[in-house]
Coordinates of C-alpha atoms and ligand atoms in Angstrom, one line a residue:
X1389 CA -19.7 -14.9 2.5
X1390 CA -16.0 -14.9 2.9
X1391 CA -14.7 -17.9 4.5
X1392 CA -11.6 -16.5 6.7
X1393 CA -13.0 -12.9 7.4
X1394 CA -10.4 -12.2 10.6
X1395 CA -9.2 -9.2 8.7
X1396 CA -12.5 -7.7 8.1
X1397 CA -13.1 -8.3 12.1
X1398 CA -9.6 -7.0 13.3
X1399 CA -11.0 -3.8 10.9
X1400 CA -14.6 -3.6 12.6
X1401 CA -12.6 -3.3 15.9
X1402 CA -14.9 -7.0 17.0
X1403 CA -13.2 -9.3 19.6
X1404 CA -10.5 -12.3 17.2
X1405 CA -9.2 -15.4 18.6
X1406 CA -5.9 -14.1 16.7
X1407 CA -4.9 -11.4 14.6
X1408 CA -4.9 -11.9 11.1
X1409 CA -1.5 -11.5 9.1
X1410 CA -0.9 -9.9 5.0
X1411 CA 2.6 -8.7 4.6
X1412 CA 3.1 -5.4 2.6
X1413 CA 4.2 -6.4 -1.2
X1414 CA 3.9 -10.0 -0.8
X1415 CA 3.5 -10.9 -4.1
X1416 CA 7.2 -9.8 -4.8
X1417 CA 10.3 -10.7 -6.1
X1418 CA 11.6 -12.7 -2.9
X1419 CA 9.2 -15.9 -4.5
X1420 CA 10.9 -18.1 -6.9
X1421 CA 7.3 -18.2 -8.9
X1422 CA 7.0 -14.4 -8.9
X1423 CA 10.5 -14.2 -10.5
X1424 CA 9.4 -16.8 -13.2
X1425 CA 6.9 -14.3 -14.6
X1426 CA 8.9 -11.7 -14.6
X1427 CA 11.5 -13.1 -16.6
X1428 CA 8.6 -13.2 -19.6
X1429 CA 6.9 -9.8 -19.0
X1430 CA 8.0 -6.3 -18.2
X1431 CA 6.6 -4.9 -15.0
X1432 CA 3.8 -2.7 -16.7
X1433 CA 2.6 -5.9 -18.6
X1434 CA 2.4 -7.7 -15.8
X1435 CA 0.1 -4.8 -14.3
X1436 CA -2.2 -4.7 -17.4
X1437 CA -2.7 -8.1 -18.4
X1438 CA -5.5 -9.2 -15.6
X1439 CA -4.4 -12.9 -16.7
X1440 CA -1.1 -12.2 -14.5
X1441 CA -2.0 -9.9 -12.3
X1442 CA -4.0 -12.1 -11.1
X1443 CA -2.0 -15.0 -11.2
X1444 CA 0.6 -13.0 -9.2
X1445 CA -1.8 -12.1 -6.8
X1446 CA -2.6 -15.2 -5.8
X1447 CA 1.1 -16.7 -5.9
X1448 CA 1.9 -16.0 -2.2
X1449 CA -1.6 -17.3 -1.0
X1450 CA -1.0 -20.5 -2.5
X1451 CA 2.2 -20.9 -0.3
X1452 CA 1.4 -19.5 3.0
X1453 CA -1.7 -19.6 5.4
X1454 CA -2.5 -15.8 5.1
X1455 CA -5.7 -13.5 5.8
X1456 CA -5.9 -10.7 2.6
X1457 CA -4.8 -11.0 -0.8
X1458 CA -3.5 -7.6 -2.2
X1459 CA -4.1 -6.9 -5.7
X1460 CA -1.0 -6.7 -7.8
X1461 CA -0.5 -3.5 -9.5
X1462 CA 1.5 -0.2 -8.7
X1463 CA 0.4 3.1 -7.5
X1464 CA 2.0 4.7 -10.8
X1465 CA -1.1 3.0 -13.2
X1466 CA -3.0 5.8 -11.6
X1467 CA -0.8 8.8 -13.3
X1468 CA -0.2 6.4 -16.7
X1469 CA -3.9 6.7 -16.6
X1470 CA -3.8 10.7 -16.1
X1471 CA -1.2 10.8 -19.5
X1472 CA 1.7 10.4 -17.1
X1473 CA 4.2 8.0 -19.7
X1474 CA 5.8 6.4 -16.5
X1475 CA 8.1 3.8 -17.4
X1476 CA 9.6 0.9 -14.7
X1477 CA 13.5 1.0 -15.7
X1478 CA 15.7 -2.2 -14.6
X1479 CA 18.1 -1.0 -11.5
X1480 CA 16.3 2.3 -11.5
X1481 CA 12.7 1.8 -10.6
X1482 CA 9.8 4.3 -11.7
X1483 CA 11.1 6.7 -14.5
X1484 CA 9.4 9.7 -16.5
X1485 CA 11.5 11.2 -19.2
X1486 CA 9.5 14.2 -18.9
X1487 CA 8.7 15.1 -15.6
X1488 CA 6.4 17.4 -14.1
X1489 CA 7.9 20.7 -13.9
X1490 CA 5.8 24.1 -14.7
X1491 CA 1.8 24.9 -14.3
X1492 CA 1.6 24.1 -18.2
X1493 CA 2.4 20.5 -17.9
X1494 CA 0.1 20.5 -15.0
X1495 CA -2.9 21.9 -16.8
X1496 CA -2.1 18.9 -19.8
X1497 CA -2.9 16.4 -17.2
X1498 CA -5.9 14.9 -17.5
X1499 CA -8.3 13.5 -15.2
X1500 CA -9.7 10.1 -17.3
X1501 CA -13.2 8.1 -17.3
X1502 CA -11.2 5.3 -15.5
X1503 CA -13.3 2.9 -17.2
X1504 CA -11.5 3.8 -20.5
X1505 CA -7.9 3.5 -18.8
X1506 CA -8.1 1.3 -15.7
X1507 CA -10.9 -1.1 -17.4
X1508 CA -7.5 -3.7 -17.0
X1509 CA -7.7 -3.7 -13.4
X1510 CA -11.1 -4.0 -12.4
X1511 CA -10.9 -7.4 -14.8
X1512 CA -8.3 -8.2 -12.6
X1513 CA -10.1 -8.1 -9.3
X1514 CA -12.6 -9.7 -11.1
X1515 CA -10.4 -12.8 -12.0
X1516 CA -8.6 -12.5 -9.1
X1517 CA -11.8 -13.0 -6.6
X1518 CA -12.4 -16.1 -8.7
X1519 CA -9.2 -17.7 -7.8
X1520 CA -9.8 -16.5 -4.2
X1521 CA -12.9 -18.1 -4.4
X1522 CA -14.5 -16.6 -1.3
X1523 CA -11.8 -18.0 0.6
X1524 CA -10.5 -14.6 1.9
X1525 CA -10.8 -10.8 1.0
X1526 CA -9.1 -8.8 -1.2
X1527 CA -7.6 -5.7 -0.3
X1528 CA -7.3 -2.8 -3.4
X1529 CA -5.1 -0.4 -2.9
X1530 CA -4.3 3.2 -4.9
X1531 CA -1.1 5.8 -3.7
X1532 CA -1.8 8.8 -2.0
X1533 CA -1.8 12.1 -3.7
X1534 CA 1.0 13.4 -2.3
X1535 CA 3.6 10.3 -3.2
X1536 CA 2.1 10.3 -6.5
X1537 CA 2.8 13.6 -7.0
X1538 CA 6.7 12.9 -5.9
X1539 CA 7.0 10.4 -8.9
X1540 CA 5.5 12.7 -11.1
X1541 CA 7.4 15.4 -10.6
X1542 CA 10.8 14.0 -9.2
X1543 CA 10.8 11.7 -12.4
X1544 CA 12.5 8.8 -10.4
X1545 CA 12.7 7.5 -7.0
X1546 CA 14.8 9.7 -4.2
X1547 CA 15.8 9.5 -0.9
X1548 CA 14.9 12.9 0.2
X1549 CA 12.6 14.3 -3.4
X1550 CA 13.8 17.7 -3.2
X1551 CA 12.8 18.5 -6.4
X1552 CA 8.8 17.4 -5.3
X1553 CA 8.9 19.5 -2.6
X1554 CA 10.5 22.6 -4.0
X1555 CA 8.3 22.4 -7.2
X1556 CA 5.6 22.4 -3.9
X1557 CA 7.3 25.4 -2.4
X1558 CA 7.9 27.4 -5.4
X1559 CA 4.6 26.6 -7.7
X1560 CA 2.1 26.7 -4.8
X1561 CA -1.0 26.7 -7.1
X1562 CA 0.3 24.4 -10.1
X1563 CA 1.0 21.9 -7.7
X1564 CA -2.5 21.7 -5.3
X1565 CA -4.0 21.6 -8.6
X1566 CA -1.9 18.6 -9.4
X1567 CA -2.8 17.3 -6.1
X1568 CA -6.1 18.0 -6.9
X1569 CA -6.3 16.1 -10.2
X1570 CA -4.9 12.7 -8.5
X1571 CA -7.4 13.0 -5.9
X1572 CA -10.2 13.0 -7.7
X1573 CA -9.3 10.3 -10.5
X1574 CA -8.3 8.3 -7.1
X1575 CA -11.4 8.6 -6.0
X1576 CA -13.5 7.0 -9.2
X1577 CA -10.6 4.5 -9.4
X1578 CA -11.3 3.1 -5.8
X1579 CA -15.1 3.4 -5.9
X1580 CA -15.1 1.2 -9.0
X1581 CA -13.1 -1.4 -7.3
X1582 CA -15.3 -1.3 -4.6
X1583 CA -17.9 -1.9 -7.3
X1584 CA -16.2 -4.9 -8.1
X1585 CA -15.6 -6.2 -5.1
X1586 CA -12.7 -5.3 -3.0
X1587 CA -13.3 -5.5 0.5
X1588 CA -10.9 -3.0 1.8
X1589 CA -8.8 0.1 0.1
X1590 CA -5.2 1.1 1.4
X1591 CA -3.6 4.6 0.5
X1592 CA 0.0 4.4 0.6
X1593 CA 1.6 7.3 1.9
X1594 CA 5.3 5.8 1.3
X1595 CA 6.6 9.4 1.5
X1596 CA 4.5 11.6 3.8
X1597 CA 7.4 11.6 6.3
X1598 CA 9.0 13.8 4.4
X1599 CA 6.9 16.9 5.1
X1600 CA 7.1 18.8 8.3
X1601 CA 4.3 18.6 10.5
X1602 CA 2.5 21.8 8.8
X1603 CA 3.3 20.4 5.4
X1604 CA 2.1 17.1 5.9
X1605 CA -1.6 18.5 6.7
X1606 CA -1.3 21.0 3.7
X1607 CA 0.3 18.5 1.2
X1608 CA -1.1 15.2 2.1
X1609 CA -3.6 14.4 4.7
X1610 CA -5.8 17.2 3.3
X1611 CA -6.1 15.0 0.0
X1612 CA -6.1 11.6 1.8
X1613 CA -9.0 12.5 4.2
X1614 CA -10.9 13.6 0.8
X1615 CA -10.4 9.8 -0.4
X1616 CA -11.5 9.0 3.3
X1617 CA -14.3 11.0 3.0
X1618 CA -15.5 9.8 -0.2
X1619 CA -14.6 5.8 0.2
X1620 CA -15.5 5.5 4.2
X1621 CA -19.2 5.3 3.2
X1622 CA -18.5 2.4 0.7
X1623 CA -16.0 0.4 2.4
X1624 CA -13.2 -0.1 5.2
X1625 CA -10.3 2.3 4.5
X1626 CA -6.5 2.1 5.5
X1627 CA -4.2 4.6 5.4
X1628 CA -0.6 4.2 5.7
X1629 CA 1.7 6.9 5.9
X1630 CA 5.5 5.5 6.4
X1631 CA 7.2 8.2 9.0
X1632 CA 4.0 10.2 9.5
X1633 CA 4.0 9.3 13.2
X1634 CA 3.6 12.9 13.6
X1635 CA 0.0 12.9 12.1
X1636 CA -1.4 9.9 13.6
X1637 CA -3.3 11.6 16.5
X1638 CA -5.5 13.5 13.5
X1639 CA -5.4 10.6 11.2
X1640 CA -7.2 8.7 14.3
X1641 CA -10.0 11.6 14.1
X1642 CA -10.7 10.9 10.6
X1643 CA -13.3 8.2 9.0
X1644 CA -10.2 5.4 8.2
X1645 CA -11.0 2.2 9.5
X1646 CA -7.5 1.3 10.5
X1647 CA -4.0 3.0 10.0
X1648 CA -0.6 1.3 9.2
X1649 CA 2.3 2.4 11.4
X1650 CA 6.4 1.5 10.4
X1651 CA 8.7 0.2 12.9
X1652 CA 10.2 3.0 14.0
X1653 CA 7.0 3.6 16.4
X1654 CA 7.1 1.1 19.2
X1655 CA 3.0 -0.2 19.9
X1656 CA 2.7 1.6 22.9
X1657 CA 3.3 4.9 21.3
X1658 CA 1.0 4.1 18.4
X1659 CA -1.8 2.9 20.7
X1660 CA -1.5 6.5 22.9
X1661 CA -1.5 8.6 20.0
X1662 CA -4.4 6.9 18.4
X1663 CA -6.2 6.8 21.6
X1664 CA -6.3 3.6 22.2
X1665 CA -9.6 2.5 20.2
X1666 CA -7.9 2.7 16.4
X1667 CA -7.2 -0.5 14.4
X1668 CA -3.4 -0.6 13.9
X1669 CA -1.6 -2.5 11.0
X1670 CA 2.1 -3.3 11.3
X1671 CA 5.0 -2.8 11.6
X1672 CA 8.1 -5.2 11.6
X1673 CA 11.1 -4.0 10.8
X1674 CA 11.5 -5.6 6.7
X1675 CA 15.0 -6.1 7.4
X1676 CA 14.0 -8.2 10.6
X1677 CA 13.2 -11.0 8.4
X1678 CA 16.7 -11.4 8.1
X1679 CA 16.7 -13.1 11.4
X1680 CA 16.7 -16.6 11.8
X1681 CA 12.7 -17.9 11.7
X1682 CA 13.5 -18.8 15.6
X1683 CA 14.1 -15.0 16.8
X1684 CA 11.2 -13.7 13.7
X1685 CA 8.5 -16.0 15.8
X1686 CA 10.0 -15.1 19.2
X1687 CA 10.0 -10.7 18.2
X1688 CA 6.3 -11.5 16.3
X1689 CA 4.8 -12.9 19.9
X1690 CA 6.0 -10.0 21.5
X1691 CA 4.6 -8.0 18.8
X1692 CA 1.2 -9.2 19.1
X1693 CA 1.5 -9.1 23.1
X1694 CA 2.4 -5.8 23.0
X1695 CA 0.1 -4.2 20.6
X1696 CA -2.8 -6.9 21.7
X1697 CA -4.7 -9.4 19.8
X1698 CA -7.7 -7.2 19.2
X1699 CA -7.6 -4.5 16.6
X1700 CA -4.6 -5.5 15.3
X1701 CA -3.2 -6.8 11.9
X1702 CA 0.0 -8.2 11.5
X1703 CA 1.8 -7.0 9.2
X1704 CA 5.5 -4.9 8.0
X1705 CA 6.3 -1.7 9.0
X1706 CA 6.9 -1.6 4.6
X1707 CA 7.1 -3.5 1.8
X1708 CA 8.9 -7.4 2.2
X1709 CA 12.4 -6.8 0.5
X1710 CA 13.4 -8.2 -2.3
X1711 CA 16.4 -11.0 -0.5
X1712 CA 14.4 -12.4 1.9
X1713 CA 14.5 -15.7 2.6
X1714 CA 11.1 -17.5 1.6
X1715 CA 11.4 -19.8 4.6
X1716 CA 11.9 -16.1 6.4
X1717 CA 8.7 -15.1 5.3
X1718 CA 6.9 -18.1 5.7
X1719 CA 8.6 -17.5 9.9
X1720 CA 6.8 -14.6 10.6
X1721 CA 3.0 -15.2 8.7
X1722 CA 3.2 -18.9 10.7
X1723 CA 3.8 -17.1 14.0
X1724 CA 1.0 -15.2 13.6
X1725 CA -1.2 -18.3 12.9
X1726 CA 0.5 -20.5 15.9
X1727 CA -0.2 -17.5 18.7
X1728 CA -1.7 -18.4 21.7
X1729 CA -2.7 -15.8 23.9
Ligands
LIG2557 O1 1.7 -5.4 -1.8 C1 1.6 -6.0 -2.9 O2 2.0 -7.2 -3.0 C2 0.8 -5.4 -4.0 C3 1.7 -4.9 -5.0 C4 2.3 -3.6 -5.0 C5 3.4 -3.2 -5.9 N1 3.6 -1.9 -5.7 C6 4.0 -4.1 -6.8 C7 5.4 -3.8 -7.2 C8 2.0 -2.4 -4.2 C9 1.0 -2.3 -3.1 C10 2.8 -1.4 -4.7 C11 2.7 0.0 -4.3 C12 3.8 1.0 -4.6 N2 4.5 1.1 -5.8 C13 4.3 2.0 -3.7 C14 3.7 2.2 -2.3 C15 4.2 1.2 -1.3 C16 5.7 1.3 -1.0 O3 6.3 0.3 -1.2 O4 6.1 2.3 -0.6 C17 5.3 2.7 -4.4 C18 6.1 3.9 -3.8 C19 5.4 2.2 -5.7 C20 6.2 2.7 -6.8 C21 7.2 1.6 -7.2 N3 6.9 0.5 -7.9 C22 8.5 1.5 -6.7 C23 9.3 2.5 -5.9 C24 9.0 0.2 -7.2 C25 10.3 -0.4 -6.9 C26 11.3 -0.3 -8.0 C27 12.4 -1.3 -7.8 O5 13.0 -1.7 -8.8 O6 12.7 -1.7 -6.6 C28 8.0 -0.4 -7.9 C29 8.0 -1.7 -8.6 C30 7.2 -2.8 -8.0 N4 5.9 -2.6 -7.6 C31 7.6 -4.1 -7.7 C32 6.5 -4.8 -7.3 C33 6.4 -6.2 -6.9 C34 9.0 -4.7 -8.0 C35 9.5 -4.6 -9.4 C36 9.3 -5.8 -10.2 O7 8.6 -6.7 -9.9 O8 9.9 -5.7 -11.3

């Protein structure tokens, strides 16, 4: 059915003459086209009008030879759907005016018929998989509970979100409830893009690595392997969890078809830890693609030697940054499609 289905193979664990390649928020603001739309629209009507979303979606496939599309969207339309009024602010990123602070707020949340509220995005797989035009899958994606639940309650990005995990600490009940509440509207989200044709789901666990060990199991992974649990039946799922190194031996026991890894973990480790059998996605250093496109093709061959062709998709250790070079880009996805083994 779909044309180039590499990424679905690297995701069975079957034998690939190469890997396949996405990059992690490659429709972005390093492509002259994507910064074209966003001159017109703001970054939530961009989200919600499946016309662009779409569009955007597509914009980086157009250019480069690659093997998954990823929906454009955010992980914050999930709380906007819950009654969350998260705004994006220019230099500032995700904002709430009123964030999440006592068990009252948290009781106020709802959790929606996402028909009624993310109606928007399923019309934009649906568009979107007519532009792909079976030519190769589309990933969907959702946050986990757990970053989520940062945003919601920090109000704004943070380096460390103190204020998420003291709100954790202090309002033990108030905030597994919370927790609770994302998971399950998570869960309808992603089954209804499965409905509609998605052929993968990543969680995002951008800030797992923030917990210790015990907390990660507690705050996170407990709600991730529900999504596992309720998904893995439907469709292949991905987790990654940037700096959860520490949990990738029990991630490995779960139901997840492959897990992402950042490039602070070299191959080797990843493979032990997930013993040796697991589907790994990753994990170039973003910043790395500020090399010249000679040393990007040279570090991506060792890359692929290193963590082997088979069960393996290329991809960042996070999201493409915003300054990168598109020639940069275009180094590393065309060194993944030149390997030779
Ligand atoms: O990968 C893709 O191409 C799909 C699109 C995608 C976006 N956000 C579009 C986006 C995906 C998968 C996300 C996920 C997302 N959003 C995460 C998890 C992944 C990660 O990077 O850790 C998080 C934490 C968010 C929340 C969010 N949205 C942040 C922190 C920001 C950055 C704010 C800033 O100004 O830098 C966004 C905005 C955002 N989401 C942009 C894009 C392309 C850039 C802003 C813009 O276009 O105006």
């Amino acid at each position: 059915m779909i044309k180039n289905d590499l990424y679905l193979r690297a995701l069975k664990g079957e034998t690939v003459e190469r890997p396949p390649v996405w990059m992690m928020r490659q429709a972005g603001r390093y492509l002259p086209e994507f910064m074209e739309i966003r001159k017109e629209y703001d970054f939530f009507t961009r989200c919600q009008t499946p016309e662009l979303a779409s569009e955007i979606t597509v914009q980086p496939i157009r250019r480069f030879p690659l093997d998954a599309a990823i929906l454009f969207s955010d992980i914050l339309v999930v709380p906007q759907a819950m009654g969350i009024d998260f705004k994006m602010k220019e230099n500032t990123g995700p904002w709430l005016d009123d964030p999440i602070r006592t068990a009252e707020q948290v009781q106020n949340v709802i959790v929606p018929d996402v028909n009624d509220t993310l109606g928007y995005v399923f019309d934009a797989i649906e568009l979107t998989l007519e532009k792909l035009d079976n030519e190769i899958p589309l990933i969907g994606f959702a946050g986990s509970p757990w970053t989520i639940l940062c945003y919601c309650v920090e109000g704004k990005g943070s380096k460390a979100f103190d204020i998420a995990k003291s709100f954790c600490f202090q309002q033990l009940e108030a905030a597994h409830q919370l927790l609770q509440k994302i998971t399950d509207t998570t869960i309808a989200y992603l089954k209804r893009k499965v409905e509609k044709g998605v052929s993968a789901v990543q969680i995002f666990d951008s800030w797992g690595g923030m917990l210790s060990p015990e907390d990660y199991q507690e705050f996170s992974w407990k709600y991730i392997d529900q999504i596992v649990e309720a998904l893995s039946p439907l469709t292949h799922v991905v987790v990654f969890g940037k700096g959860c190194w520490f949990a990738l031996e029990e991630m490995s026991r779960s139901k997840v078809s492959a897990l992402g890894v950042d490039w602070t973990v070299s191959p080797e480790f990843a493979r032990k830890t997930t013993g040796g059998k697991m589907t790994l996605q990753g994990n170039f250093d973003p910043a790395r693609l500020h090399s010249s496109p000679e040393t990007i093709r040279k570090m991506v061959h060792e890359m692929i030697n290193r963590f082997g062709k088979d069960q393996y998709i290329v991809n960042l250790g996070h999201g493409i940054l915003p300054n990168i070079p598109v020639e940069n880009a275009e180094a590393f996805i065309r060194a993944v499609t030149e390997w030779k083994g």
